[in-house]
mmCIF file of C-alpha atoms and ligand atoms in Angstrom:
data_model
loop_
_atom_site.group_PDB
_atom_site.id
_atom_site.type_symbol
_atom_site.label_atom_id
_atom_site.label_comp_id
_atom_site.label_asym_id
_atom_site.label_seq_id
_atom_site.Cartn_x
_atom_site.Cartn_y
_atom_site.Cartn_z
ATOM 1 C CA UNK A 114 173.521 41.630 -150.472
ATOM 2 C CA UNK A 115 174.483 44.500 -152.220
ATOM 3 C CA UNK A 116 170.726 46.245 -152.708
ATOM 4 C CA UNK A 117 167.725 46.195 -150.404
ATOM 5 C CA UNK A 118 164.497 44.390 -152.013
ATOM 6 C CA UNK A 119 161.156 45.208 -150.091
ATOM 7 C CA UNK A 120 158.378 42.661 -150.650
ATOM 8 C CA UNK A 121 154.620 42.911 -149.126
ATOM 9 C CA UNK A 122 153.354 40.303 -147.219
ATOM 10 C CA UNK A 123 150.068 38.906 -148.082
ATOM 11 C CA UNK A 124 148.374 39.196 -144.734
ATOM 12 C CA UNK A 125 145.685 41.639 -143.465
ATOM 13 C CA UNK A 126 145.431 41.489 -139.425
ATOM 14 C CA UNK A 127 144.185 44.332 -138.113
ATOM 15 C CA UNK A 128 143.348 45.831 -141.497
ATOM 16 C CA UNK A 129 140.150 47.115 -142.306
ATOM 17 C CA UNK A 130 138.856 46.689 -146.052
ATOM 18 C CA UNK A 131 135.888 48.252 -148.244
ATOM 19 C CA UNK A 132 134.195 46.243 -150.906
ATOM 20 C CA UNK A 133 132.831 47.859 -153.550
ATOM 21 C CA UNK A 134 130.198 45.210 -155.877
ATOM 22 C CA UNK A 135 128.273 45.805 -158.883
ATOM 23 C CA UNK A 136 124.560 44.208 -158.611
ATOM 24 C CA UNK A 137 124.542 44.000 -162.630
ATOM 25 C CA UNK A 138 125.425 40.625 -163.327
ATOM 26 C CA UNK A 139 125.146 39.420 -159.876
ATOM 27 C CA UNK A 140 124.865 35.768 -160.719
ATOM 28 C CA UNK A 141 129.050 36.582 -161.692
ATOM 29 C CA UNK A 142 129.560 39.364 -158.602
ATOM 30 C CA UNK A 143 127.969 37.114 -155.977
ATOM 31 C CA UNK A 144 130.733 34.418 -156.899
ATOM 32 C CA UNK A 145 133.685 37.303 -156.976
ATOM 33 C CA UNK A 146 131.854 38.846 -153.392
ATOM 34 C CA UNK A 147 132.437 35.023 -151.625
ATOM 35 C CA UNK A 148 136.017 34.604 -153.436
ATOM 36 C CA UNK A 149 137.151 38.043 -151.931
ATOM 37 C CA UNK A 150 135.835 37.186 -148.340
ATOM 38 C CA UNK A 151 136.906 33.996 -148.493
ATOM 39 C CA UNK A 152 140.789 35.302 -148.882
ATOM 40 C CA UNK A 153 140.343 37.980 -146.654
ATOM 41 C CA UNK A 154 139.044 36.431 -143.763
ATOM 42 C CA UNK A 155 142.237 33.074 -144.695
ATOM 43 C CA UNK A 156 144.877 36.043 -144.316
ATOM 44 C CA UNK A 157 143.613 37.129 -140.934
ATOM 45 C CA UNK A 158 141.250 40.198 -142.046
ATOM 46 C CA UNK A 159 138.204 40.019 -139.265
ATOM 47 C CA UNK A 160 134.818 39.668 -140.658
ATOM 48 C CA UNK A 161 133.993 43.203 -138.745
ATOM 49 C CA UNK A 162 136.479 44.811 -140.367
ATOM 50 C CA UNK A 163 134.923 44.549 -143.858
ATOM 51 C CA UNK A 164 132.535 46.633 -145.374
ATOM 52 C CA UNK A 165 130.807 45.710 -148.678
ATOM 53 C CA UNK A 166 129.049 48.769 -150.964
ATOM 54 C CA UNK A 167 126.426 47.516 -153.470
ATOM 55 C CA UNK A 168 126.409 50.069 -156.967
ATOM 56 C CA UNK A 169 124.124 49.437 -159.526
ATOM 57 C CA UNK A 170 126.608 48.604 -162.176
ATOM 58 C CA UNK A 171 130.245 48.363 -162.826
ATOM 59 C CA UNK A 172 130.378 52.138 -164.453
ATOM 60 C CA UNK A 173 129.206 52.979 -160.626
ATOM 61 C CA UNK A 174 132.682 51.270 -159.319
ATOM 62 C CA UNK A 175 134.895 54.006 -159.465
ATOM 63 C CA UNK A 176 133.282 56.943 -158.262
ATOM 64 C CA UNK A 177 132.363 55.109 -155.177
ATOM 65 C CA UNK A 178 135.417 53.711 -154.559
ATOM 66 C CA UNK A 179 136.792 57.248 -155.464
ATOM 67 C CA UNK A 180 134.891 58.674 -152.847
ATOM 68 C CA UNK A 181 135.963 55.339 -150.119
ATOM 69 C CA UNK A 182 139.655 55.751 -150.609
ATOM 70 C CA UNK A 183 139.182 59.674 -149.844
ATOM 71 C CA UNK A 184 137.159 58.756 -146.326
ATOM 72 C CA UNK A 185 140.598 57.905 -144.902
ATOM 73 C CA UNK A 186 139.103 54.907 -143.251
ATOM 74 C CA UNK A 187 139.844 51.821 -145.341
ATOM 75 C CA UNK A 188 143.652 50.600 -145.585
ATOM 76 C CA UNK A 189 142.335 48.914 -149.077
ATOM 77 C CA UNK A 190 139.774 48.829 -151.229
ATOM 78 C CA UNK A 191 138.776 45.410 -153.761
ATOM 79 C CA UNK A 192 136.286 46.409 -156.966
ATOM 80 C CA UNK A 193 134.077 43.751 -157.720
ATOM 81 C CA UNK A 194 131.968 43.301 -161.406
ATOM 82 C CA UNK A 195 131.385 41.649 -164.365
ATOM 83 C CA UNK A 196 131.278 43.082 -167.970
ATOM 84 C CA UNK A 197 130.346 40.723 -170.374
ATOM 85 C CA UNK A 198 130.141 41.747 -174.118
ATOM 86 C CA UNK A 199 126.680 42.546 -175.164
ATOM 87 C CA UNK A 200 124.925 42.771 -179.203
ATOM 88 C CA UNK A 201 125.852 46.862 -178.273
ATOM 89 C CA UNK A 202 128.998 48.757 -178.431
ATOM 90 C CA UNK A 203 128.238 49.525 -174.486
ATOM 91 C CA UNK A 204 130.639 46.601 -173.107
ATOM 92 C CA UNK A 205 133.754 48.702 -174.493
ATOM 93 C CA UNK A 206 132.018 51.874 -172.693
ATOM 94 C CA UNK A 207 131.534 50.390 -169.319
ATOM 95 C CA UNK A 208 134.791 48.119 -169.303
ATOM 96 C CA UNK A 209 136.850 51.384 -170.311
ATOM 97 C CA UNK A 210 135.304 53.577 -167.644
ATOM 98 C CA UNK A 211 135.650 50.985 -165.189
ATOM 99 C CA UNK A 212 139.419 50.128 -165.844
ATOM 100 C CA UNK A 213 140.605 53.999 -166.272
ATOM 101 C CA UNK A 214 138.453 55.303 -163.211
ATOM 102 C CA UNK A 215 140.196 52.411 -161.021
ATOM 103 C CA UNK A 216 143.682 53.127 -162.124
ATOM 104 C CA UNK A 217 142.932 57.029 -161.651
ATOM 105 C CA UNK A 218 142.023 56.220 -157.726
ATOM 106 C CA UNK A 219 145.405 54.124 -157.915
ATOM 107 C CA UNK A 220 147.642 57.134 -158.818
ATOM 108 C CA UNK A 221 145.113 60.037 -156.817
ATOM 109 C CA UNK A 222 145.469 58.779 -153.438
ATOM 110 C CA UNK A 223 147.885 56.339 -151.787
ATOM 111 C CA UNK A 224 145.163 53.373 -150.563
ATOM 112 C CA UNK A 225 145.296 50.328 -152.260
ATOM 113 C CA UNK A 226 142.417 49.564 -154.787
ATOM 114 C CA UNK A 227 141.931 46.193 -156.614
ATOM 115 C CA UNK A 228 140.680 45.447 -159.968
ATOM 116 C CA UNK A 229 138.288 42.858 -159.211
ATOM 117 C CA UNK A 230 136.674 43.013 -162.527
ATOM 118 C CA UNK A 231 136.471 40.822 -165.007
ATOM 119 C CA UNK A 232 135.505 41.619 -168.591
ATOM 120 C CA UNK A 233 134.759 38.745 -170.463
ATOM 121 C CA UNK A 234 133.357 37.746 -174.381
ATOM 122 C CA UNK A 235 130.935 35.601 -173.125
ATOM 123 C CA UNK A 236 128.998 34.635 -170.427
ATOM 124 C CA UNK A 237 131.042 31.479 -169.948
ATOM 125 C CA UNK A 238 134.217 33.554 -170.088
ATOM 126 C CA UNK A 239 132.984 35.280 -167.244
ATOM 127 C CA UNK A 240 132.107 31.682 -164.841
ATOM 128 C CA UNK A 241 135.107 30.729 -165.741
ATOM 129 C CA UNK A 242 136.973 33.769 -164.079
ATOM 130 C CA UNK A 243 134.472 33.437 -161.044
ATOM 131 C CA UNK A 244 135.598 30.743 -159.355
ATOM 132 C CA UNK A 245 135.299 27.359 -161.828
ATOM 133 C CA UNK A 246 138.026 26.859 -164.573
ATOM 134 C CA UNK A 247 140.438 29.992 -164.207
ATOM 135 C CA UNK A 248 140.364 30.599 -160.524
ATOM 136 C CA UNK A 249 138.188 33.720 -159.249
ATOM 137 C CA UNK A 250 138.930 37.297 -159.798
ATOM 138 C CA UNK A 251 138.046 38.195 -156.439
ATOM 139 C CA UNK A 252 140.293 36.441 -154.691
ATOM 140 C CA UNK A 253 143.332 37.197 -156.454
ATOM 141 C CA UNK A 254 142.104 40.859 -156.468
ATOM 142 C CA UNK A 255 141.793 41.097 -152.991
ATOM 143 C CA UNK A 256 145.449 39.147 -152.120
ATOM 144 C CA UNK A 257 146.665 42.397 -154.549
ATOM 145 C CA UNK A 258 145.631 44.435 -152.293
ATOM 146 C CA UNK A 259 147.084 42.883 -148.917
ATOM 147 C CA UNK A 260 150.258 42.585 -150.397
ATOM 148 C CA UNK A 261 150.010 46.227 -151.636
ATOM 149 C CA UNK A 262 148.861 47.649 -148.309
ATOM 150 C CA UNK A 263 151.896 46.212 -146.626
ATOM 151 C CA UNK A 264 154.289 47.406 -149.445
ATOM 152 C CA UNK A 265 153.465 50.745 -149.231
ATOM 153 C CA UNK A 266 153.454 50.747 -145.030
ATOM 154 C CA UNK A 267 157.413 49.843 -145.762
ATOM 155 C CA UNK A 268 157.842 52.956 -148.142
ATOM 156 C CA UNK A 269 156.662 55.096 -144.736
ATOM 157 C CA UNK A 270 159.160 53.718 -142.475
HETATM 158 N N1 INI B 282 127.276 46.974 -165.935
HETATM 159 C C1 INI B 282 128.020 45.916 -165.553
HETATM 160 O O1 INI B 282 128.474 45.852 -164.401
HETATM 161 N N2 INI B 282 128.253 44.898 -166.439
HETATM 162 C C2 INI B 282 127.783 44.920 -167.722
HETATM 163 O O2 INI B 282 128.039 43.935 -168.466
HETATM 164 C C3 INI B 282 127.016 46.026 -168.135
HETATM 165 N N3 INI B 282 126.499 46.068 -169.485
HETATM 166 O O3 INI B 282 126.982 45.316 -170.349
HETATM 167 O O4 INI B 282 125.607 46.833 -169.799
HETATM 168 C C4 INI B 282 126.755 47.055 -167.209
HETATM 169 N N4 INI B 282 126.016 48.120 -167.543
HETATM 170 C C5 INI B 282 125.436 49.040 -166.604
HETATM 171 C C6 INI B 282 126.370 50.197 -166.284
HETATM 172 O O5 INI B 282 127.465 49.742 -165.497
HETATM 173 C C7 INI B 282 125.666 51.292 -165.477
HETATM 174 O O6 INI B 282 125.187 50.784 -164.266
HETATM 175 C C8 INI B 282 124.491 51.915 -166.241
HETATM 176 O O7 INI B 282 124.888 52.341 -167.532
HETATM 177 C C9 INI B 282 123.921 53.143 -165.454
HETATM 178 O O8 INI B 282 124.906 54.145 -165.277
#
């Protein structure tokens, strides 16, 4: 083979992992908070090792995350929320913040953060992405970042 391809696994023994949840729109988060367990724990991430931060909303998400991924204790950190579009123009407010303030931690620091957030039209939009018709957001968010986490240790070696 003529060029070296590097590839993370998706597999978190001995990792240790920080949850960040929004309580607004729990009935959506609680789903997301099970789906992102429920793949940690299959890809060998030990129920001790995970730590789960409730914020009040999903604006909250980034700052605390912000301030997780600069503790230097977590090797990854999964957002959880739901923003589902309102009569008011504050869906697009939240869902931007949320989105930009994730992808800033992303590029600040080197630990792994996953966008575990769905923003949705409706209500049923939003079940769907929570584990019913179109899989849940907090599972797939959280396998992003075991397979990031074990990217990025190949980049140091
Ligand atoms: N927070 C959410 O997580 N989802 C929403 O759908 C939402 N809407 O639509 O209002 C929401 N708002 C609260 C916001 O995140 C903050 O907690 C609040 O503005 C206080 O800063």
């Amino acid at each position: 083979m003529k060029y070296k391809v590097y590839q993370g696994n998706i597999d978190g023994k001995g990792k240790k992992l920080a949850i960040v949840i929004s309580r607004f729109n729990n009935f959506i988060s609680k789903n997301l908070l099970e789906g992102a367990i429920d793949c940690l724990v299959r890809h060998n991430v030990e129920e001790k090792d995970i730590e789960v931060y409730y914020v009040p909303g999903s604006f909250e998400i980034p700052q605390t995350a912000n301030i997780l991924a600069k503790a230097d204790k977590y090797d990854g950190i999964v957002c959880l929320g739901a923003v589902i579009r309102g009569e008011t123009p504050h869906f697009d407010y939240v869902s931007s913040e949320v989105s930009k303030g994730i992808a800033k931690i992303t590029l600040d620091t080197n630990v792994p953060v996953g966008f575990g957030i769905i923003t949705a039209d409706s209500t049923e939009q939003a079940i769907d992405r929570a584990g019913t018709k179109s899989g849940n957001k907090g599972y797939s968010a959280s396998e992003t970042v075991l397979e990031l986490m074990n990217l990025f240790s190949k980049m140091n070696s």
